[in-house]
Coordinates of C-alpha atoms in Angstrom, one line a residue:
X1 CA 25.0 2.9 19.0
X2 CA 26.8 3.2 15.2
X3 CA 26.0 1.7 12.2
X4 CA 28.2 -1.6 11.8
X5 CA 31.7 -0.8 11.4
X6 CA 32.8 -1.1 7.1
X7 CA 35.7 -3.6 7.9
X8 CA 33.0 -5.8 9.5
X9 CA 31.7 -8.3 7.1
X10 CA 28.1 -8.9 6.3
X11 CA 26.7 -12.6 5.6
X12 CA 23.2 -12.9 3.5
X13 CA 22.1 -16.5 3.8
X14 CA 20.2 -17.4 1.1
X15 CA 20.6 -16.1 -2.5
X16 CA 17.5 -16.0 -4.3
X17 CA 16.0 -12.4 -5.8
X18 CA 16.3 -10.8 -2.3
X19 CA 19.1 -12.2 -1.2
X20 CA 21.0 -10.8 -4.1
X21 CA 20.2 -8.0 -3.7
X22 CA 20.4 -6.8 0.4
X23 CA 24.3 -8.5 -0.6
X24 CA 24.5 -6.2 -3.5
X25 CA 23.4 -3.2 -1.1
X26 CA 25.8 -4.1 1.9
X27 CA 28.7 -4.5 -0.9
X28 CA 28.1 -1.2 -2.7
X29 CA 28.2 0.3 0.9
X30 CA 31.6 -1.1 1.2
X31 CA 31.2 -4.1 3.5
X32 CA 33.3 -7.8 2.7
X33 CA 30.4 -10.0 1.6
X34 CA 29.8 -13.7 2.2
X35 CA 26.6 -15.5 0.7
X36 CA 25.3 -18.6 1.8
X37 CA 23.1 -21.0 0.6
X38 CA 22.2 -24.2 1.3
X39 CA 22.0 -25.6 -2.3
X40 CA 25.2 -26.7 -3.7
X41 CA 26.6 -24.1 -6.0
X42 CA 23.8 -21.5 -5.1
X43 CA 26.1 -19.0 -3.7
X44 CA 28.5 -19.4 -6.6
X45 CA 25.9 -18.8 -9.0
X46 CA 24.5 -15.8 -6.6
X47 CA 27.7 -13.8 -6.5
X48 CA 28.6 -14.1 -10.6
X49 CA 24.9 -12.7 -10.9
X50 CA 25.5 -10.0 -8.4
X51 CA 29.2 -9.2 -10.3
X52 CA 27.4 -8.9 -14.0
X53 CA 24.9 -6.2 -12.0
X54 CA 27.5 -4.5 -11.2
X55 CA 29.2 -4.7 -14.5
X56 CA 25.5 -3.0 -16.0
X57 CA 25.8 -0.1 -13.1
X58 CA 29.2 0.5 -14.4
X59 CA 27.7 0.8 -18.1
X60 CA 25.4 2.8 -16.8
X61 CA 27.7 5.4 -14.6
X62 CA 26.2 4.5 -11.6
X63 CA 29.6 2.7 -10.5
X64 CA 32.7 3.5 -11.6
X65 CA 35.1 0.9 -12.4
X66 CA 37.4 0.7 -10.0
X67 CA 34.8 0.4 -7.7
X68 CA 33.3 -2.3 -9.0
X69 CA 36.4 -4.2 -9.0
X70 CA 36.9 -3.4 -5.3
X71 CA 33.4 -4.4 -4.9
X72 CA 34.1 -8.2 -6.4
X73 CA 36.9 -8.6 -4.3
X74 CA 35.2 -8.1 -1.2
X75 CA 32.3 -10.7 -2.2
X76 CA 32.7 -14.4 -1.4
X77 CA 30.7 -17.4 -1.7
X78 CA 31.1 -19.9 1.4
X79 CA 30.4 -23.5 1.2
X80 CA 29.7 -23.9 4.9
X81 CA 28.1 -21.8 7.7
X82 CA 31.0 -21.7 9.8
X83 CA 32.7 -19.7 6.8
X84 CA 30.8 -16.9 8.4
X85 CA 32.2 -16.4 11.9
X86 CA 33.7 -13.6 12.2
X87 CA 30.5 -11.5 10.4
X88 CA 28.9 -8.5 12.2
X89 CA 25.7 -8.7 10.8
X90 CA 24.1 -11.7 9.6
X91 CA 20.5 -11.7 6.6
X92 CA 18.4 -14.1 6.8
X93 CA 16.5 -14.3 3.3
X94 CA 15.5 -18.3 2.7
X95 CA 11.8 -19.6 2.9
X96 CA 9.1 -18.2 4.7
X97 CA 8.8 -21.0 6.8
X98 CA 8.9 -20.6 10.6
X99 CA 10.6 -23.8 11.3
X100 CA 13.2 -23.4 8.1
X101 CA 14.3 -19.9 9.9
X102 CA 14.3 -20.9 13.5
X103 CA 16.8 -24.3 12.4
X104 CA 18.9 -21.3 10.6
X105 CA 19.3 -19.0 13.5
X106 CA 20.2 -21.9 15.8
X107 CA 23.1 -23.1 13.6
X108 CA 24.6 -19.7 13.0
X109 CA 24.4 -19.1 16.9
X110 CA 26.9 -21.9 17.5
X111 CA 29.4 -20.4 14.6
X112 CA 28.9 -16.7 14.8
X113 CA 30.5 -14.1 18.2
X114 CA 28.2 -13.0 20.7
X115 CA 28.0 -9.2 19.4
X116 CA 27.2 -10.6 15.8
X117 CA 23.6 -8.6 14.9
X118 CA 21.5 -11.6 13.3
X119 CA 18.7 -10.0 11.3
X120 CA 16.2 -11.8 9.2
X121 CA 14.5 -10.2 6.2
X122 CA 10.7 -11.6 7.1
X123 CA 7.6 -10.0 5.4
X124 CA 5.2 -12.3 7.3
X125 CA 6.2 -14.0 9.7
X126 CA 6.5 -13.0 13.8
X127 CA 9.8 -11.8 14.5
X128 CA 9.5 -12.9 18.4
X129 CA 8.6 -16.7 17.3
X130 CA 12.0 -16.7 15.0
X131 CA 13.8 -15.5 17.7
X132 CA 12.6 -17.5 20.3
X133 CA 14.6 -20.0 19.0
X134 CA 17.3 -18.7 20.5
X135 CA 19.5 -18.7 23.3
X136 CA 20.4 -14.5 23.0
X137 CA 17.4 -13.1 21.3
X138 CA 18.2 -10.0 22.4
X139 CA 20.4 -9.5 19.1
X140 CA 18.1 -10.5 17.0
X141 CA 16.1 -8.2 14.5
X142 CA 14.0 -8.1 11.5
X143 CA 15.7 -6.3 8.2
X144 CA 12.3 -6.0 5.6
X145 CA 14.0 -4.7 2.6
X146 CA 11.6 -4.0 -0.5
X147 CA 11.8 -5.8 -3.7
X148 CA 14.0 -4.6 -5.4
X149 CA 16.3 -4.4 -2.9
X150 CA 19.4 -2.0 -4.2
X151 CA 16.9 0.3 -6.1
X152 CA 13.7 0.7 -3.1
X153 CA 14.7 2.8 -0.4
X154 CA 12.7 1.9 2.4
X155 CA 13.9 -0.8 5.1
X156 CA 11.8 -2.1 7.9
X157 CA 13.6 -2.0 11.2
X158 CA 11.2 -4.6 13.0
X159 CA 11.6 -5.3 16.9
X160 CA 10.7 -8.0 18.8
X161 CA 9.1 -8.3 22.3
X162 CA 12.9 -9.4 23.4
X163 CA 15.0 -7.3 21.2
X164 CA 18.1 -5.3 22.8
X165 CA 17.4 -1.7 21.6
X166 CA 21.0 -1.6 21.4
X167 CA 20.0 -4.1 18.5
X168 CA 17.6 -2.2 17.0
X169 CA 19.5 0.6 17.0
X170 CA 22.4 -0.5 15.2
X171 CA 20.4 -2.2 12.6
X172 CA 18.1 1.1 12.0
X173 CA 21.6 3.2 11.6
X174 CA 23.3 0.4 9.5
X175 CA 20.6 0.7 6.9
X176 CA 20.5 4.3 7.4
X177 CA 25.0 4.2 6.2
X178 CA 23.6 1.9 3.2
X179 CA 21.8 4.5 2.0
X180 CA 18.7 3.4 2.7
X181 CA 15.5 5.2 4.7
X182 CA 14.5 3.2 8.0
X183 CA 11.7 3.1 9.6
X184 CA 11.0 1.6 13.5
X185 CA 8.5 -0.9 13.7
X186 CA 7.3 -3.5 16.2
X187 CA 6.6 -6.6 15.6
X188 CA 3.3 -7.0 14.4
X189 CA 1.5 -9.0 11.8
X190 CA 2.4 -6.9 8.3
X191 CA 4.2 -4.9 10.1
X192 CA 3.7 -1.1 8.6
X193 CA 3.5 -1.5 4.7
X194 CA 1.9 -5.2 5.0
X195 CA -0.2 -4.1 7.3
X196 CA -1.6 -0.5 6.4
X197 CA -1.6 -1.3 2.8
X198 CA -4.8 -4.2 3.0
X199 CA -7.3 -2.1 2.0
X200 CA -6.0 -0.7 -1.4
X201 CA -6.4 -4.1 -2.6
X202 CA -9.5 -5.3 -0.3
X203 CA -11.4 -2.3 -1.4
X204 CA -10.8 -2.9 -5.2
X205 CA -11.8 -6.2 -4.4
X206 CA -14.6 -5.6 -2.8
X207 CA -16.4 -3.3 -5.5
X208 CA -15.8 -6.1 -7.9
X209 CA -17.4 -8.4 -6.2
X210 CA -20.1 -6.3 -6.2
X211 CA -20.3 -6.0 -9.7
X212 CA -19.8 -2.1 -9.2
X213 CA -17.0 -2.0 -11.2
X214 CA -14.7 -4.0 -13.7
X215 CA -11.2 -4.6 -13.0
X216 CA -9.9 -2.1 -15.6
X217 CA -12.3 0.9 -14.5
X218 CA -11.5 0.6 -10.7
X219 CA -7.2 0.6 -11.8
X220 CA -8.2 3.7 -14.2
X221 CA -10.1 5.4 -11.2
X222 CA -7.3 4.6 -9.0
X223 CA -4.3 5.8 -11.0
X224 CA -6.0 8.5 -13.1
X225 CA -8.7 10.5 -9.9
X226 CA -6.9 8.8 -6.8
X227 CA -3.2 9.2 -7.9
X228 CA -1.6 5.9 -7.1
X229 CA 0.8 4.9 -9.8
X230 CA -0.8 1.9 -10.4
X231 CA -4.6 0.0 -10.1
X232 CA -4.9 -2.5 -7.2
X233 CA -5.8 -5.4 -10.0
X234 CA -2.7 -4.6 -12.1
X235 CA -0.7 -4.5 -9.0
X236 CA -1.3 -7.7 -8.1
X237 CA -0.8 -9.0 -11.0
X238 CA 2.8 -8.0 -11.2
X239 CA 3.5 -9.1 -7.6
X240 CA 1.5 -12.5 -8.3
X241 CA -1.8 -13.5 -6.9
X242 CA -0.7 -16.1 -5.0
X243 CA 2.0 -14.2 -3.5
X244 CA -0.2 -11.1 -2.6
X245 CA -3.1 -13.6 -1.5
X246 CA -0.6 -15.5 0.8
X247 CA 0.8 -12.2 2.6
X248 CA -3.1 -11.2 3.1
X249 CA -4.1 -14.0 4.4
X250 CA -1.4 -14.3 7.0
X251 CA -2.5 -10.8 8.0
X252 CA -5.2 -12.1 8.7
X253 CA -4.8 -15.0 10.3
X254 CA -2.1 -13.4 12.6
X255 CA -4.8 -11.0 13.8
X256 CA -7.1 -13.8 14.6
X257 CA -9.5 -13.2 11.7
X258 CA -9.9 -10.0 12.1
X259 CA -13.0 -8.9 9.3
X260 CA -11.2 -5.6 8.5
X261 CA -8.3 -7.8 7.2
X262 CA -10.7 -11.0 5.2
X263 CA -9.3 -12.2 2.0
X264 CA -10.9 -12.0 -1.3
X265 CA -12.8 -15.0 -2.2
X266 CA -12.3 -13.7 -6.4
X267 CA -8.6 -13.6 -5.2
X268 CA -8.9 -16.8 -4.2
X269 CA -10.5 -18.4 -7.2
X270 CA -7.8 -16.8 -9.4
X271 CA -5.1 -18.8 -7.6
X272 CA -6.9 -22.0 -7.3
X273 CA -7.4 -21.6 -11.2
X274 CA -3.8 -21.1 -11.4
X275 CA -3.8 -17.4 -12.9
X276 CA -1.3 -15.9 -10.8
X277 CA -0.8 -13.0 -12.6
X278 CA 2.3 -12.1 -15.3
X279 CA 4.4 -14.6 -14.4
X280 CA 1.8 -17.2 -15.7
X281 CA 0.3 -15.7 -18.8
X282 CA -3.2 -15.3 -16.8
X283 CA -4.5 -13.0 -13.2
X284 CA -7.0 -10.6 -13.7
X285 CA -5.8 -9.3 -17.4
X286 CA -4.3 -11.4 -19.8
X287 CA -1.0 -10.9 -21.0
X288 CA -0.3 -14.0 -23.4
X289 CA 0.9 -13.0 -26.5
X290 CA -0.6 -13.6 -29.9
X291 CA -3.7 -15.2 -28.7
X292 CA -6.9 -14.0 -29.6
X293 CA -8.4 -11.8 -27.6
X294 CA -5.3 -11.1 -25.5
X295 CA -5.9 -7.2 -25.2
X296 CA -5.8 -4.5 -22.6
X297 CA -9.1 -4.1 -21.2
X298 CA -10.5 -0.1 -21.4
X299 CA -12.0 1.5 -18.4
X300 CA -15.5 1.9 -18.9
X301 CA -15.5 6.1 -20.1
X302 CA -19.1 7.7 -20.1
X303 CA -19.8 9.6 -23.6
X304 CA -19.9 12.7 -24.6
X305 CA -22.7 14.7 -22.5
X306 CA -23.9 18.5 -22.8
X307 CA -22.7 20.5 -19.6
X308 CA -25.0 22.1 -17.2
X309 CA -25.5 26.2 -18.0
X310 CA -25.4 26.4 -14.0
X311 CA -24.4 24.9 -10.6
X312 CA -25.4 26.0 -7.5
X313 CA -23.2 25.4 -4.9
X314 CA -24.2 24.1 -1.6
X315 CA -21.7 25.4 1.0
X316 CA -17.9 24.6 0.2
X317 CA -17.6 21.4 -1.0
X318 CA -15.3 20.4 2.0
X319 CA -12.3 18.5 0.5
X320 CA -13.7 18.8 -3.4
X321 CA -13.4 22.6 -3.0
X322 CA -11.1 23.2 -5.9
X323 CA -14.1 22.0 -7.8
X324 CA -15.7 25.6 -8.1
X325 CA -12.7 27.6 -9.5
X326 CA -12.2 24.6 -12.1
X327 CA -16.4 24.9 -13.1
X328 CA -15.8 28.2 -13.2
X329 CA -12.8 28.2 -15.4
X330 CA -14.9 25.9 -17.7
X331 CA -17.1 28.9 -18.2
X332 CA -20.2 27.5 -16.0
X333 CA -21.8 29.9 -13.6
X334 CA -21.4 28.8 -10.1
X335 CA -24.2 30.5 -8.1
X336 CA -23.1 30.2 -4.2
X337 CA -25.7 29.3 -0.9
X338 CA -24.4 29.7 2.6
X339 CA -25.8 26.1 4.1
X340 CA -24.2 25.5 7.1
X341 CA -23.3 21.6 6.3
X342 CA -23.8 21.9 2.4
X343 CA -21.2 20.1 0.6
X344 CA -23.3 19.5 -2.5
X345 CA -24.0 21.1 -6.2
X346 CA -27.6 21.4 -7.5
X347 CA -27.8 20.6 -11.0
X348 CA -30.2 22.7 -13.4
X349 CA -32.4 19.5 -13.6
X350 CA -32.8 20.1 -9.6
X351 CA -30.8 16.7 -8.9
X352 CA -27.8 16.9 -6.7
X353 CA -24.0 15.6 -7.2
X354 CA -22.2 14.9 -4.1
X355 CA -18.9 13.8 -2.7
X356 CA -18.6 10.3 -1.7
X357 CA -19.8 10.2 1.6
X358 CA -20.6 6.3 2.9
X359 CA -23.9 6.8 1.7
X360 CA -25.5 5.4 -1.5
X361 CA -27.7 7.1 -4.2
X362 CA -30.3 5.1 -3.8
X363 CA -31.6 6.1 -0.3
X364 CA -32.3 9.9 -1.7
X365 CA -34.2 11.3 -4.4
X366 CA -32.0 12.3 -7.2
X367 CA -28.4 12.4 -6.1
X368 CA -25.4 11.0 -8.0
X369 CA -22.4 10.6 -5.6
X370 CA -18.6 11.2 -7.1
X371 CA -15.5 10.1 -6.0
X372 CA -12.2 11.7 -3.8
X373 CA -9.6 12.8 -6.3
X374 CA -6.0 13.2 -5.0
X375 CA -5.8 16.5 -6.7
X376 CA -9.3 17.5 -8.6
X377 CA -7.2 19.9 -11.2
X378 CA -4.7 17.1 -11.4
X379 CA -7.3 14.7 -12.6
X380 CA -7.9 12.9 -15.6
X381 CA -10.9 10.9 -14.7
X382 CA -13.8 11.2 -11.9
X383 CA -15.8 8.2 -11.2
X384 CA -19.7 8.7 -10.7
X385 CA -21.8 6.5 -8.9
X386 CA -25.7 6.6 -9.2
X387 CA -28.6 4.0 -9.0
X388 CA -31.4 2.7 -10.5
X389 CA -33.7 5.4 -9.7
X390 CA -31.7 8.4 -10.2
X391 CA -32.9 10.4 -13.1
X392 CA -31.3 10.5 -16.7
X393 CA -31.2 14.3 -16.9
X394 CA -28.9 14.2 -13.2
X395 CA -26.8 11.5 -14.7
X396 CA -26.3 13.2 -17.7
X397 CA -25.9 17.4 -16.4
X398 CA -23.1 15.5 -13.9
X399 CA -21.3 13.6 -16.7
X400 CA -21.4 16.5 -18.7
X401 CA -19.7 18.9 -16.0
X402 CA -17.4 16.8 -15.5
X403 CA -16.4 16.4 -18.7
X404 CA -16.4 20.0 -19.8
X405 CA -13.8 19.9 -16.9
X406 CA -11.1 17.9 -19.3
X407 CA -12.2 14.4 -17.2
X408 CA -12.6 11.3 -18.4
X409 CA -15.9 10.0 -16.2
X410 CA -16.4 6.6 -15.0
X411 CA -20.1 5.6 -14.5
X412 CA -20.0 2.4 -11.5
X413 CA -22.9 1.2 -9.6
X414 CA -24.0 2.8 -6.4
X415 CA -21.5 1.9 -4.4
X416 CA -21.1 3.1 -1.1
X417 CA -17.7 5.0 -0.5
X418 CA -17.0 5.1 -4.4
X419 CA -13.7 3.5 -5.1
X420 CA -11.1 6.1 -4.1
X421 CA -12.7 7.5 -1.1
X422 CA -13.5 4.3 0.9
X423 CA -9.7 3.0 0.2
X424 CA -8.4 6.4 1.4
X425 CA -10.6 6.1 4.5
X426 CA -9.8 2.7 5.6
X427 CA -6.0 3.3 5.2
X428 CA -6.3 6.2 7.2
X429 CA -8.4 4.7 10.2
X430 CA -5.6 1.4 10.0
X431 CA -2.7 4.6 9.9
X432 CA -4.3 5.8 13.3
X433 CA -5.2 2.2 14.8
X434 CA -1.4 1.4 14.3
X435 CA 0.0 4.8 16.3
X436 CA -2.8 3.8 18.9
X437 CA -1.1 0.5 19.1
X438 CA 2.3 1.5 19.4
X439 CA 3.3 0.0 15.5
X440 CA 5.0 3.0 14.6
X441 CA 5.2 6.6 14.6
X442 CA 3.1 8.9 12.3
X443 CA 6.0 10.6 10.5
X444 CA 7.3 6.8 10.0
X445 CA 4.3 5.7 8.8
X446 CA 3.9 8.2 6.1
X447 CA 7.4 7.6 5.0
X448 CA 6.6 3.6 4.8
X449 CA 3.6 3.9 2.8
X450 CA 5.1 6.7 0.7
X451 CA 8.5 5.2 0.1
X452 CA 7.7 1.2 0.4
X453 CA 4.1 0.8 -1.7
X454 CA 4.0 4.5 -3.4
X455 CA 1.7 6.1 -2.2
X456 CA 1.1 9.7 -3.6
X457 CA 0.5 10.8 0.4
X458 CA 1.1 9.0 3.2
X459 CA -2.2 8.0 5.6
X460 CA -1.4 11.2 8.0
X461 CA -0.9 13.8 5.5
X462 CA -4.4 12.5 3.5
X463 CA -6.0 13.2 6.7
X464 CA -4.4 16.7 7.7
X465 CA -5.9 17.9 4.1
X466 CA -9.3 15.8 3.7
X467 CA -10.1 17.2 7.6
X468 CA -9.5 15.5 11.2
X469 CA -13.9 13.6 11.2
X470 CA -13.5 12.8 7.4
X471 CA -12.2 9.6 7.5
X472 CA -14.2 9.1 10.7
X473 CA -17.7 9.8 9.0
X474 CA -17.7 8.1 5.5
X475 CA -16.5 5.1 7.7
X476 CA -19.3 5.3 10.1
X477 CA -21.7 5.6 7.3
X478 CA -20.2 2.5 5.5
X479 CA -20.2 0.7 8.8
X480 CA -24.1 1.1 9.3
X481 CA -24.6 0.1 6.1
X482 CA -22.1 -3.1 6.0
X483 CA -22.9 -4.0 10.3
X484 CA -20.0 -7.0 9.4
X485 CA -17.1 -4.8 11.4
X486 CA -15.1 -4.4 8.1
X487 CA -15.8 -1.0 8.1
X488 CA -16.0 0.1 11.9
X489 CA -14.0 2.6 12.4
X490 CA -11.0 2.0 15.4
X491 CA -11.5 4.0 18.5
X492 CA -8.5 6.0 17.6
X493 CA -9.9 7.2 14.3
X494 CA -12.9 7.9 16.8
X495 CA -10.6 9.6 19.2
X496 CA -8.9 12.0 16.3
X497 CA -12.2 12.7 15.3
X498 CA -14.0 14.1 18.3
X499 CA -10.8 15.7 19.6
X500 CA -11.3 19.2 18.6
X501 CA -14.5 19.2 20.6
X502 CA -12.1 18.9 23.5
X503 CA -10.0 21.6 22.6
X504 CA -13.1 23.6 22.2
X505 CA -14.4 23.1 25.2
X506 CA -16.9 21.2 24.3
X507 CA -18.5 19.5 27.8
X508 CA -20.8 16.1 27.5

């Protein structure tokens, strides 16, 4: 099966942001465009929007002129549904509302042929209860561009228990001729990106609400150690709480309540307060202008501290290796042990400074914990995480080797899992949970979180370099310490774990 023919026309019904632009994207392709929308004068208003877009990529020379004035001809606004029989394909991008979508898809069935591909561009909502509603949901498919539409790449190619594959086909290599990068999903709740991308914010959450951290040292620790391009709180923010609460808690819901997937209750008190974020002045930061005290919160930064004279390292350091060529670089003598599970440094002070591991400082003697970096040379700042009883001199000999490093360092509370390291975990262990399940493929996967959320690695290539029982520990450790199931790891995380024992012939 081919993408849809060019001389086929596309139809997006409804013309808000997303609307505009999958129509903008299926014009630039070259397809005749008809918008629809139910209010009066919406579709006008929708296609002289799209047109001055158009005129900017021309400005820019990203569209040539000529071009653009091919492109213009080929869009029209209808003032009826039944102006768009005769479309190959028709979007569905109006209100998340089950019933709303469902009344749509039964009126265009009566105008529209019987090879027409009807697509709807969903983020939440199951795409076998829209196309229930119909009499041939066999043609019937979910679209999930990302916002914004003509500049992200990645599409969602969602199918439902009763679409055709011939359907899902033509859909996945239509977006594929727009330029775009499709992925195959099934229909699940979040589908790949929605779904695999709960913990980056729970997780942030989460150490919040446990006074670990503030909001601006977790973002700082997220962008500047774990390598995402931007903090879960800011993030948020510009997407809107109430927007990124709502898609949460239908993830949630959908999976029966699942714990792993349990809203923020801090979340929740931001959009009951009406601090959504940018868009209304107020979320986590504040971002009115010319009010007093409406300034950009700094990360907590530890100061200045001697460095150690000497580490001695504990075995290898596992995925913090790089650490010992960058301490010795920084002219501090790294004396070496052979321990056959050491992945720890021993401070002069005789305190110890290991990787996060599930585990919190306050169950051993004198150890401060620090957190996963994406890339340790990489790195601008390393979070550390001790308690109440680990000694001064500790704290202080592992701020100051960190900093004689170049990094900025972070002191939070003693939280188990750190910040970077429990996120990383828990989207790795939904990653495999969702192959298990038949969601997706891994390769997919990696491209959906990579390409649709921007992840610096997608959840499979994390775990090929952090080590096949990484994930698997630091989550089983978290779980014994938090029994609520949020951090159980799934039997396929279990599974990818234990499997080289297999392999090694390894017998019970």
């Amino acid at each position: 099966m081919t993408a849809l023919d060019l001389s086929s026309p596309v139809a997006v019904v409804g013309t808000g942001t997303m609307g505009q632009g999958i129509a903008q994207v299926a014009l630039v392709a070259g397809h005749p465009v008809r918008l629809y929308d139910a209010a009066a004068g919406r579709a006008r208003e929708a296609a002289d929007a799209i047109g001055a877009r158009l005129d900017r990529l021309v400005e820019k020379g990203r569209l040539s002129g000529a071009d653009r004035d091919a492109a213009r001809a080929r869009l029209t606004a209808a003032d009826s549904l039944a102006e768009l029989a005769g479309c190959g394909l028709v979007v569905e991008a109006v209100l998340e509302r089950l019933d709303v979508k469902q009344d749509l898809f039964r009126a265009l069935e009566d105008v529209v042929a019987e090879d027409c591909l009807l697509a709807t561009n969903t983020s939440s909502l199951s795409i076998a209860a829209i196309g229930g509603a119909l009499r041939a949901p066999g043609r019937f498919v979910g679209l999930h561009f990302f916002n914004p539409a003509p500049l992200l790449p990645l599409v969602e190619v969602v199918s439902g228990s009763a679409t055709d594959v011939t359907s899902a086909t033509r859909a996945y290599e239509t977006a594929r001729a727009w330029g775009k990068t499709p992925v195959a999903c099934a229909d699940t709740p979040g589908f790949i990106v929605n779904r695999i991308a709960r913990p980056f914010y729970a997780e942030a959450f989460a150490v919040h609400e446990a006074q670990g951290a503030d909001p601006a040292t977790v973002d700082a620790v997220l962008r500047e150690c774990g390598g995402f391009r931007m903090g879960a709180f800011e993030l948020t923010d510009l997407i809107g709480q109430d927007v990124n609460e709502s898609v949460t808690h239908s993830v949630w819901q959908s999976f029966f309540q699942d714990v792993r997937f349990t809203p923020s209750l801090a979340q929740r008190r931001l959009v009951e307060a009406g601090r959504l974020g940018r868009k209304s002045g107020q979320g986590w930061y504040d971002y009115r202008e010319g009010e007093q005290g409406a300034e950009v919160p700094e990360p907590h930064t530890a100061e200045r501290r001697q460095p150690p004279a000497h580490v001695v390292a504990e075995g290898d350091l596992g995925p913090a290796a790089a650490l010992l060529a960058l301490i010795r670089e920084a002219g501090i003598e790294v004396r070496e042990e052979d321990e056959d599970n050491g992945t720890r440094l021993v401070l002069p002070g005789g305190g110890q400074l290991a990787l996060a591991d599930g585990q919190t400082s306050v169950e051993f003697r004198d150890v401060v914990y620090f957190d996963l970096a994406l890339d340790y040379r990489a790195a601008t700042r390393i979070a550390l995480s001790a308690s109440q009883d680990t000694s001064p001199r500790t704290l202080a000999e592992a701020v100051g080797l960190f900093q004689a490093l170049g990094k900025d360092v972070s002191v939070i509370g003693d939280v188990p899992g750190m910040i970077v390291a429990r996120t990383v975990a828990r989207i790795i262990d939904l990653a495999y949970d969702a192959v298990a399940k038949g969601v997706a493929t891994e390769g997919d996967i990696d491209t959906a979180m990579r390409l649709g959320v921007n992840y610096p690695l997608g959840p499979f290539e994390w775990s090929r370099r952090l080590g096949r029982e990484w994930a698997y520990a630091l989550l089983d450790d978290l779980h014994l310490r938090d029994p609520s199931g949020r951090y159980a790891p799934s039997l396929a995380l279990y599974r990818h774990a234990h499997a080289s024992d297999k392999r090694e012939g390894t017998t019970p």
